Coordinates of N, CA and C in Angstrom, one line a residue:
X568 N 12.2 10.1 29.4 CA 13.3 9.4 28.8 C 12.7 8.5 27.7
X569 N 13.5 8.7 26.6 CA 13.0 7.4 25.5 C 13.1 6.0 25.9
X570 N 11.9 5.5 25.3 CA 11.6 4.1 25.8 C 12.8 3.1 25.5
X571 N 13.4 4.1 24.3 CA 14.0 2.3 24.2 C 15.6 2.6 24.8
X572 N 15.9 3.8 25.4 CA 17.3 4.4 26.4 C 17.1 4.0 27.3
X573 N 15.8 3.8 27.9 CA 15.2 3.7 29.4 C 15.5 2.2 29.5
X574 N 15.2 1.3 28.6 CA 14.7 -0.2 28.4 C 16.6 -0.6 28.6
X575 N 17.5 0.0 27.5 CA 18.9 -0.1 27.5 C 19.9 0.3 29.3
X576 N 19.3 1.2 29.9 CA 20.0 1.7 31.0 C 19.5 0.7 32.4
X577 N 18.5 0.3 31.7 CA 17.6 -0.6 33.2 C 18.5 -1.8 32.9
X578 N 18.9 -2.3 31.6 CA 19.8 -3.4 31.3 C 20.8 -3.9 32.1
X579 N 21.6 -2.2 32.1 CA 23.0 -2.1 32.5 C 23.6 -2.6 33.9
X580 N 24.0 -3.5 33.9 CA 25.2 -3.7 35.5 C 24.5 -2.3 36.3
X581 N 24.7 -2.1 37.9 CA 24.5 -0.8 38.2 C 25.5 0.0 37.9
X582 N 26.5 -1.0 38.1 CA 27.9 -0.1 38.6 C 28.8 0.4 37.6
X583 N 27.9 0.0 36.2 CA 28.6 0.7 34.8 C 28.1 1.8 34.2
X584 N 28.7 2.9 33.7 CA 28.7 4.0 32.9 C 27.7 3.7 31.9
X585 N 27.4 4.7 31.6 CA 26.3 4.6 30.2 C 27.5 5.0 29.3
X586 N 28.7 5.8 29.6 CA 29.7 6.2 28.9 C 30.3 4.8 28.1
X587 N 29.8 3.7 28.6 CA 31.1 2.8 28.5 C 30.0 1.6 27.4
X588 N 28.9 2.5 27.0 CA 28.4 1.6 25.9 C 28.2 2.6 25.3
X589 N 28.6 2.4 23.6 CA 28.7 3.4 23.0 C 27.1 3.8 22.4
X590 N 26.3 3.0 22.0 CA 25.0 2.4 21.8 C 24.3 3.7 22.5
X591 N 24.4 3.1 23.5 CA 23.9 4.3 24.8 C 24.0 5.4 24.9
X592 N 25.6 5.5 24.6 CA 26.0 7.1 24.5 C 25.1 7.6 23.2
X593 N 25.1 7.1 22.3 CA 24.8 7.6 20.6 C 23.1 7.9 21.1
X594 N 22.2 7.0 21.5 CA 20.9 7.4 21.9 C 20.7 8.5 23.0
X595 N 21.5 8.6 24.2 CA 21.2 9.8 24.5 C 21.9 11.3 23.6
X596 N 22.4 10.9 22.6 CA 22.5 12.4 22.2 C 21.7 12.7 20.8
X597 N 20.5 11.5 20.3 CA 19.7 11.7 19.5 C 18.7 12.8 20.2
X598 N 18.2 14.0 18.8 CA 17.1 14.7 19.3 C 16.0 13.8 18.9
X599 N 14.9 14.4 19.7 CA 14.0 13.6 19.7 C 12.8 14.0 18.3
X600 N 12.5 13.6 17.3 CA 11.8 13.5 16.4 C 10.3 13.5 16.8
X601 N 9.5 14.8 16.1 CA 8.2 15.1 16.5 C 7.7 13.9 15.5
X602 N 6.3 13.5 15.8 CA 5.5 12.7 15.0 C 4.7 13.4 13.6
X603 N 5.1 13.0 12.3 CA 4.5 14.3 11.8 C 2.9 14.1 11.2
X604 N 1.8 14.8 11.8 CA 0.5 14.2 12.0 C 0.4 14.7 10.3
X605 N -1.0 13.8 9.9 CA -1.4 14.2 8.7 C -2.9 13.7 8.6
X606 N -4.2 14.6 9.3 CA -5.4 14.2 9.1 C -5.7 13.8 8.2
X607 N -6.7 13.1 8.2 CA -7.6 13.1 7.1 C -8.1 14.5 6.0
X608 N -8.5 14.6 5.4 CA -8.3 15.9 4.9 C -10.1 15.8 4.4
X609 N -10.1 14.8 4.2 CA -11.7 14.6 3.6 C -12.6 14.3 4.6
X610 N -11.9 13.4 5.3 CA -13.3 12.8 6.2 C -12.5 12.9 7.8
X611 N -12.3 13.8 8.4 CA -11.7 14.2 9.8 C -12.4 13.2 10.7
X612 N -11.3 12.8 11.1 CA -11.5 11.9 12.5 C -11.4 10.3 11.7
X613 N -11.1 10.2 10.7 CA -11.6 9.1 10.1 C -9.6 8.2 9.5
X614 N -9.0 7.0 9.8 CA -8.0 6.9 8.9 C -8.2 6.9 7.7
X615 N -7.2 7.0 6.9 CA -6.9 6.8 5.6 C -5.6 6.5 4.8
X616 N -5.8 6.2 3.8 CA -4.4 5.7 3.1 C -4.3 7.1 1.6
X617 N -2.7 6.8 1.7 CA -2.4 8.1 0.8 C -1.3 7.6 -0.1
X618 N -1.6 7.6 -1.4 CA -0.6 6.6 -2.4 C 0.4 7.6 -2.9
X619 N 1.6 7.6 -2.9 CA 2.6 8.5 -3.5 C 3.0 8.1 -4.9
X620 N 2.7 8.8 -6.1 CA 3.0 8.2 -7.6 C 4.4 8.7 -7.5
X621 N 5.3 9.9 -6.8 CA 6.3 10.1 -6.9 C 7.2 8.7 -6.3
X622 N 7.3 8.9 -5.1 CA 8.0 8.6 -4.5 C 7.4 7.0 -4.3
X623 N 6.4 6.1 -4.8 CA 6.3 5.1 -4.7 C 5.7 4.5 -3.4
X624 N 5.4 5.1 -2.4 CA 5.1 4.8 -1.5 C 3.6 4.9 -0.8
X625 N 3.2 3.6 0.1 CA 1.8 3.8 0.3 C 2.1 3.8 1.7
X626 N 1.0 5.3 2.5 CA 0.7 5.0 3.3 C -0.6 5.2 4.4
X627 N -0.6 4.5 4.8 CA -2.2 4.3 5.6 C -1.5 5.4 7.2
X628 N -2.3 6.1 7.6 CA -2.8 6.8 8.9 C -4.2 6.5 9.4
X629 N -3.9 6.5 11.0 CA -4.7 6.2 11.9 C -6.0 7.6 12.1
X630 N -6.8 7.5 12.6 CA -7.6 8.4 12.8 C -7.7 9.9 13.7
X631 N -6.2 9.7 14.2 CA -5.3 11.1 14.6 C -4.6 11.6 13.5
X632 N -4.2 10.7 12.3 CA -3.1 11.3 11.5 C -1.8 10.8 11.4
X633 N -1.7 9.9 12.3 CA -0.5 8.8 12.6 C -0.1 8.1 11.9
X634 N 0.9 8.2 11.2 CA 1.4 7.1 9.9 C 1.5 5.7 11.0
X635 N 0.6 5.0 10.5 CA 1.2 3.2 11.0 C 1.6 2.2 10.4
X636 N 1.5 2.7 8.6 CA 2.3 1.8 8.3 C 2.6 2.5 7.3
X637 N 3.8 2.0 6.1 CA 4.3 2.5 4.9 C 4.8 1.3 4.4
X638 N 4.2 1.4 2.9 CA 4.6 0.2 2.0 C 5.2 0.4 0.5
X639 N 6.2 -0.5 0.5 CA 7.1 0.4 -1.1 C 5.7 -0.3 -1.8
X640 N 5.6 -0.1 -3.5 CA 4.1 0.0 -4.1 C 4.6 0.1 -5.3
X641 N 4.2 -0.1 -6.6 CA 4.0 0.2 -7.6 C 3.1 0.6 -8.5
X642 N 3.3 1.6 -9.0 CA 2.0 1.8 -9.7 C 1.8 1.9 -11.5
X643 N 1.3 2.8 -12.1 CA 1.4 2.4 -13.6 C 2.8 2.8 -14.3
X644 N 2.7 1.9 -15.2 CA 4.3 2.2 -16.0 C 4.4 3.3 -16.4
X645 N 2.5 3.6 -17.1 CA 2.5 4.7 -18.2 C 2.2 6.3 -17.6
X646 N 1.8 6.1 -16.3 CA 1.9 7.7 -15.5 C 0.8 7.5 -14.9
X647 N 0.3 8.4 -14.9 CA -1.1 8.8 -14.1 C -2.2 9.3 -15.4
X648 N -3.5 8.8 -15.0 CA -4.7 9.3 -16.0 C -5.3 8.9 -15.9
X649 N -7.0 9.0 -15.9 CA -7.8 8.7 -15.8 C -9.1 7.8 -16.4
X650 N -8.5 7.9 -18.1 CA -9.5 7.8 -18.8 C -9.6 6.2 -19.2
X651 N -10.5 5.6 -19.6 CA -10.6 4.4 -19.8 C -9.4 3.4 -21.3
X652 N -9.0 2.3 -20.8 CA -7.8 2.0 -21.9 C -6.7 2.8 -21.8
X653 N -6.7 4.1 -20.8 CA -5.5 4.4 -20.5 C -4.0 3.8 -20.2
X654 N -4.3 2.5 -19.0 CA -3.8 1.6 -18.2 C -2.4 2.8 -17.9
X655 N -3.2 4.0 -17.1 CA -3.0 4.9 -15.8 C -3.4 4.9 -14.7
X656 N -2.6 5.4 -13.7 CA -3.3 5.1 -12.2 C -3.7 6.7 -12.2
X657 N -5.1 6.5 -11.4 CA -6.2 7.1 -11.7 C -5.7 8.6 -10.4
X658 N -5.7 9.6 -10.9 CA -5.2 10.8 -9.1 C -6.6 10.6 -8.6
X659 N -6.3 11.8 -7.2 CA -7.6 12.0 -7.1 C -8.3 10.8 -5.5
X660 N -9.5 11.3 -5.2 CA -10.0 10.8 -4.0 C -10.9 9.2 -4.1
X661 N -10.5 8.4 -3.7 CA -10.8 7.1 -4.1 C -11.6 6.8 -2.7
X662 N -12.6 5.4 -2.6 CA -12.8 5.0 -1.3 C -12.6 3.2 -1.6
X663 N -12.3 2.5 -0.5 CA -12.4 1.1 -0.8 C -13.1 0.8 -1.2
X664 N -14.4 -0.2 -2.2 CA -15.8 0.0 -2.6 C -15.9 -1.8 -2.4
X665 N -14.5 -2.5 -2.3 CA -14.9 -3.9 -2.8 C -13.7 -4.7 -2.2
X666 N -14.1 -5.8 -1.0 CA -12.3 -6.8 -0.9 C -12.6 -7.7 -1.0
X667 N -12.1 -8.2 -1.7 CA -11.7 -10.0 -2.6 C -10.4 -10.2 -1.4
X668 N -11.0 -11.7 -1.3 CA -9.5 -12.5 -1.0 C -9.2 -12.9 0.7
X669 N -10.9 -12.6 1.3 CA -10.6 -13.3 3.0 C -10.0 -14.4 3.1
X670 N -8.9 -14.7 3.9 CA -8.3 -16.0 4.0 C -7.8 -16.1 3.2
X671 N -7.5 -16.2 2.2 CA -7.0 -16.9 1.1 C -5.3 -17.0 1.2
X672 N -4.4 -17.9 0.7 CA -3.6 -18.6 1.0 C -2.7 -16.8 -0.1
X673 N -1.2 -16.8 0.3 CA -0.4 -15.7 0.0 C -0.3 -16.3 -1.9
X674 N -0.3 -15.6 -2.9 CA 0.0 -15.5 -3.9 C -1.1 -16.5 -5.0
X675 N -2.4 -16.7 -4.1 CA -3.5 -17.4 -4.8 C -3.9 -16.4 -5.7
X676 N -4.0 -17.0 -7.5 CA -4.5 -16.4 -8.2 C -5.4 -15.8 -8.1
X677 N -6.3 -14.6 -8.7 CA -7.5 -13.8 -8.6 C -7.5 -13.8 -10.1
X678 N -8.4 -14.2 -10.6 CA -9.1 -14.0 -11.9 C -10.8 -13.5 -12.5
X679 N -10.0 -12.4 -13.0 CA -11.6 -11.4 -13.0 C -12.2 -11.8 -12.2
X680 N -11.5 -11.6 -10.6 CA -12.4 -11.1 -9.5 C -12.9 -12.5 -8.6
X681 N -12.2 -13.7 -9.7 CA -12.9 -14.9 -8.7 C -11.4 -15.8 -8.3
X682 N -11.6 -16.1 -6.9 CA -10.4 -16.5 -6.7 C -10.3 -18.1 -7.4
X683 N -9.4 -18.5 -7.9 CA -8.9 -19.5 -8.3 C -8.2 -20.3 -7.4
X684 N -7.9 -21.6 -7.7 CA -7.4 -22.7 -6.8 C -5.8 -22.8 -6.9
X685 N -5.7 -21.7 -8.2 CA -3.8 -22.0 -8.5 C -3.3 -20.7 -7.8
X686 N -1.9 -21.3 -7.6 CA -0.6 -20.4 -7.2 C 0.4 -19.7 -8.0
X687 N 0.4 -18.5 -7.8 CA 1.5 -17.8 -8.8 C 2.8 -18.9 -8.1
X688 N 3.7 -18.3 -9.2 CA 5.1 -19.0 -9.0 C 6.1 -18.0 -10.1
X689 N 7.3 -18.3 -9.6 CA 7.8 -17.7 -10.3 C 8.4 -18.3 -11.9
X690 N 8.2 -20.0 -12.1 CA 8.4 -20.2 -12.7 C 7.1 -20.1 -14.1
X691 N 5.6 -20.1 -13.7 CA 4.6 -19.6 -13.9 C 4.8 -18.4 -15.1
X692 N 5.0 -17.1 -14.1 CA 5.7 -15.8 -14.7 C 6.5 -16.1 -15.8
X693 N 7.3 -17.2 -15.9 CA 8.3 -17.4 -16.8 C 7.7 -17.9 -18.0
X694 N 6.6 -18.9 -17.9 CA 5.8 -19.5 -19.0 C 5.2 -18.1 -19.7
X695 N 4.4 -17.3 -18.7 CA 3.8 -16.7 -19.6 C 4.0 -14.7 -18.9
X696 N 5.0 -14.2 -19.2 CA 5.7 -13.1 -18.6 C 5.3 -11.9 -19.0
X697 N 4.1 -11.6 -20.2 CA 3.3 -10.7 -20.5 C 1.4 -10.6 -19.1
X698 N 2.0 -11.8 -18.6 CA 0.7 -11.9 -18.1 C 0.7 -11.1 -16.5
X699 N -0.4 -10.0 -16.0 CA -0.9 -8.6 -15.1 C -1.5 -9.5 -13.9
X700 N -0.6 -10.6 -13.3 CA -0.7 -11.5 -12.8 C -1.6 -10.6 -11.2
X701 N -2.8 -11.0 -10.6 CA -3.3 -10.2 -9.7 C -3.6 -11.5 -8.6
X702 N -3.0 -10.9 -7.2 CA -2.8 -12.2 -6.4 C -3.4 -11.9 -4.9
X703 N -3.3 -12.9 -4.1 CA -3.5 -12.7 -2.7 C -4.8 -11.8 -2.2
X704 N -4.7 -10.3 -2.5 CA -5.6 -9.6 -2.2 C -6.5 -8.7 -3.0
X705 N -7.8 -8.2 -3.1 CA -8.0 -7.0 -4.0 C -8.6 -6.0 -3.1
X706 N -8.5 -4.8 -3.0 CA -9.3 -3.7 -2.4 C -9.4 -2.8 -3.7
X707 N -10.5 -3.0 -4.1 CA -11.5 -2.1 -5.3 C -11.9 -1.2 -5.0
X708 N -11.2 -0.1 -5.8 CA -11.2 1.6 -5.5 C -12.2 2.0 -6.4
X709 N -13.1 2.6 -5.8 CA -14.2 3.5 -6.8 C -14.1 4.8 -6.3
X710 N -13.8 6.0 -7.7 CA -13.4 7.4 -7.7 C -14.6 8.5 -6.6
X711 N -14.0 9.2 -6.5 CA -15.2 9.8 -5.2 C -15.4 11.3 -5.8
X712 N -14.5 11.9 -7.2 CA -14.6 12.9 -7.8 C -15.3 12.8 -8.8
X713 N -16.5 13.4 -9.3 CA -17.4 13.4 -10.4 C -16.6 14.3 -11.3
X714 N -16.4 13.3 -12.5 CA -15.7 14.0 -14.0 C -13.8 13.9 -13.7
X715 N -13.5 14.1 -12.7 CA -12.2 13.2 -12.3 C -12.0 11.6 -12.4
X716 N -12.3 10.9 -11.5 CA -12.2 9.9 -11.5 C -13.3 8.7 -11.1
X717 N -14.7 9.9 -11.5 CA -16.3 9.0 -11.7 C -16.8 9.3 -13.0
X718 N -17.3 8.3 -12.9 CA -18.4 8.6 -14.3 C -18.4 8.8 -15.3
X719 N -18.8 7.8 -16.5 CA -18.4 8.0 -17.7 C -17.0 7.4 -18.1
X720 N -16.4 8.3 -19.0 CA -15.1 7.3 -19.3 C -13.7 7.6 -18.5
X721 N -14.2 7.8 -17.1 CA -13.3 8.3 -16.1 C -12.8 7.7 -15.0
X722 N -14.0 6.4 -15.1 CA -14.5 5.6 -13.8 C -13.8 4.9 -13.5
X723 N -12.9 4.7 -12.3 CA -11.8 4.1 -11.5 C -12.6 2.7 -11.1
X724 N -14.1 2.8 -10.8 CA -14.6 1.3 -10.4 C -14.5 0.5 -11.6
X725 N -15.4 1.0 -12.6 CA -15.4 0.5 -14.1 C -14.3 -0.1 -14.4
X726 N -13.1 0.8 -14.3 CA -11.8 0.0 -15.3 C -11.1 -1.0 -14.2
X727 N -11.9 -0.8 -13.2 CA -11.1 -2.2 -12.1 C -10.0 -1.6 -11.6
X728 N -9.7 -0.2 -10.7 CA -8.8 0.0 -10.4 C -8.6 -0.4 -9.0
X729 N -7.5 -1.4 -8.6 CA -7.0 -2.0 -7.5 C -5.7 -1.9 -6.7
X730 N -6.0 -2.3 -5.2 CA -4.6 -2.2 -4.9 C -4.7 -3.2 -4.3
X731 N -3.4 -4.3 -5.0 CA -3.3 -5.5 -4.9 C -2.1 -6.0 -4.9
X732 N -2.5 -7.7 -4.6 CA -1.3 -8.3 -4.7 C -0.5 -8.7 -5.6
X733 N 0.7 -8.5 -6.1 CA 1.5 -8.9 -6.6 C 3.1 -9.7 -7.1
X734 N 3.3 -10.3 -8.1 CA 4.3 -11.7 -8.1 C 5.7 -10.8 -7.7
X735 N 6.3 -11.7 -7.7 CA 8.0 -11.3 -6.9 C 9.0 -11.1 -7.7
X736 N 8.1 -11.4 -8.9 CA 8.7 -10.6 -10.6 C 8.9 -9.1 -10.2
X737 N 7.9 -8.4 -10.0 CA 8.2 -6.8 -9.7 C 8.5 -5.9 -9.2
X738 N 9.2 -5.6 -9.9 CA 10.4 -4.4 -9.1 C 9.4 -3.2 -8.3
X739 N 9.2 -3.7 -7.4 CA 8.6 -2.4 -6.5 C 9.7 -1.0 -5.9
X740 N 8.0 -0.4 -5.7 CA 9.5 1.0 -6.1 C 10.0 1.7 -6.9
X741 N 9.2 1.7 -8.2 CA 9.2 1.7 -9.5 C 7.7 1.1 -10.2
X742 N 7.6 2.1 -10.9 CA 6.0 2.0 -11.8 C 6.7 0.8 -12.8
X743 N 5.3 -0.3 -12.6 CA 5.6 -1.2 -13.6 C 4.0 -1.6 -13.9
X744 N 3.0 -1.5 -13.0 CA 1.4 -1.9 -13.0 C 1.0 -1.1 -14.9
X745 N -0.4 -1.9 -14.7 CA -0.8 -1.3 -16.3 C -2.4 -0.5 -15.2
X746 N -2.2 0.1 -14.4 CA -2.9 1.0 -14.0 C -3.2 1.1 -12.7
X747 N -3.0 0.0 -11.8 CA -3.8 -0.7 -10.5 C -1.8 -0.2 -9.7
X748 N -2.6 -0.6 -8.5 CA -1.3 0.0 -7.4 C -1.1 -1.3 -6.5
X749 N 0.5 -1.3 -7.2 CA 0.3 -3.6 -6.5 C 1.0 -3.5 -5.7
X750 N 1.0 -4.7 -4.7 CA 1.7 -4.9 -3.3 C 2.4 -6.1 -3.4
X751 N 3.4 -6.2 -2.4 CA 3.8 -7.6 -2.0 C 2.6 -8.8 -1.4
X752 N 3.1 -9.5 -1.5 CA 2.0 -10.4 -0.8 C 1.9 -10.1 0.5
X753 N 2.7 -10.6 1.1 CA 2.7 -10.1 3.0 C 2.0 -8.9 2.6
X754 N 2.8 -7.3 2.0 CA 2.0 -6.2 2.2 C 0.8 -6.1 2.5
X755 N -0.1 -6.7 1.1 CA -1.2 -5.9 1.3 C -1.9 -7.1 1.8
X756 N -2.0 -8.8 2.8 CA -2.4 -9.0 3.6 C -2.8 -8.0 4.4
X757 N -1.1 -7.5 5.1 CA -1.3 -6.7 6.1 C -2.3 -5.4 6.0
X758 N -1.8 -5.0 4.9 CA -3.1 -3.6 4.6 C -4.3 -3.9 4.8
X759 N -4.6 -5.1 4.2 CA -6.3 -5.5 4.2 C -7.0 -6.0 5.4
X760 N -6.0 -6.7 6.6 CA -6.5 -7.2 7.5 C -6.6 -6.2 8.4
X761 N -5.6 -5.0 8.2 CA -5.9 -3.6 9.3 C -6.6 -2.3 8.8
X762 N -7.3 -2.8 7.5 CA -8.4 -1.5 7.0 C -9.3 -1.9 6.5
X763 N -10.3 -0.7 7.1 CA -12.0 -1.3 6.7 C -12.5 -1.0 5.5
X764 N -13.6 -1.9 5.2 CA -14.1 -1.4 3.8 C -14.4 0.1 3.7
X765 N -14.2 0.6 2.7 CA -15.2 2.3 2.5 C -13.9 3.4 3.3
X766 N -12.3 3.1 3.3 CA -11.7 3.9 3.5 C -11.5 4.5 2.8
X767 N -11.1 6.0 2.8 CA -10.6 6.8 2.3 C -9.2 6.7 1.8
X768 N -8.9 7.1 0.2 CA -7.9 6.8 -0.4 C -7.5 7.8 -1.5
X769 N -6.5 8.6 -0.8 CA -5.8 9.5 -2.0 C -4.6 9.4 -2.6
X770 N -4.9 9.2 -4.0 CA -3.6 8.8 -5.2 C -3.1 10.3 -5.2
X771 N -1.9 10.2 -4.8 CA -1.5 11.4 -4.8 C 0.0 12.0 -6.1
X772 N -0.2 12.7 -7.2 CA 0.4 12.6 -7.7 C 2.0 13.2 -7.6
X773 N 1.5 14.2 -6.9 CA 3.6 15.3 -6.9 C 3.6 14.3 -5.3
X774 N 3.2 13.2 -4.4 CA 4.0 13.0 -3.4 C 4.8 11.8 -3.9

């Protein structure tokens, strides 16, 4: 029995129908949805996170293949690419190389890499609204493909490509980044405090 029909029927009065809550009725006539596994593909046995430039979405799997979490994301305005001054997000097999930002308080500045003592704000954003405001967290992607997205003028560590925190200005869910893959604050807490340095990370572009 599903856990959460089982948890609902153990509720019930004895002497009432399951018929007579409609809740109940509607869950026992759901089919039951298989889990849809998705290894690692690179490093088997290992989790990993898998970035969608289509569909906007990030998600991390456990070391069976088990999606455990999914986070709406944004990534570059201008598409996907690789090359330096592009300000594209980079395809291709990435690993965490670098995290900024233990402890640090939700929406604390990061400035080239050093946390700062100020707080984004939204009135902030307003003063100065051209500004690639980078907050709360950084997990520093370095490319794991030679001539893809290593080496030379290709280099994902080089051009600082991140997946990070971001102001409450941006429409996530929608490419707005100038190359880097940004998160809510809560999000990518959560991301950072449930994944190890040196995971595996595929930008994936037709998902």
């Amino acid at each position: 029995m599903k856990p959460l029909l089982a948890t609902l029927l153990l509720a019930l009065p004895c002497w009432a129908a399951a018929s007579e809550y409609p809740l109940v009725a509607q869950l026992q006539n759901l089919p039951l949805q298989p889990v849809q596994l998705k290894p690692n593909p690179r490093t088997p046995g290992a989790p990993w996170i898998e970035v969608g430039v289509q569909s906007q979405r990030l998600a991390l799997y456990d070391e069976r293949g088990i999606p455990v979490r999914q986070f709406v994301i944004s990534t570059a305005s201008k598409g996907v690419g690789e090359r330096v001054n592009s300000y594209q997000t980079p395809r291709g097999w990435h690993k965490v190389c670098e995290r900024i930002g233990d402890g640090i308080a939700r929406d604390t500045i990061i400035y080239r890499r050093q946390v700062t003592p100020w707080l984004y704000t939204p009135q902030l954003h307003a003063e100065y609204p051209n500004k690639d405001w980078i907050l709360t967290r950084i997990l520093w992607l370095c490319g794991q493909e030679p001539g893809l997205n290593q080496g030379g003028e290709v280099d994902s560590y080089d051009r600082a490509i991140y997946i990070h925190g971001a102001g409450s200005h941006v429409a996530f869910g929608t490419p707005t980044s100038r190359g880097c893959v940004r998160m809510s604050g809560d999000d990518i807490i959560d991301l950072y405090d449930i994944t190890p340095n040196g995971i595996d990370v595929l930008i994936n572009e037709t998902l």
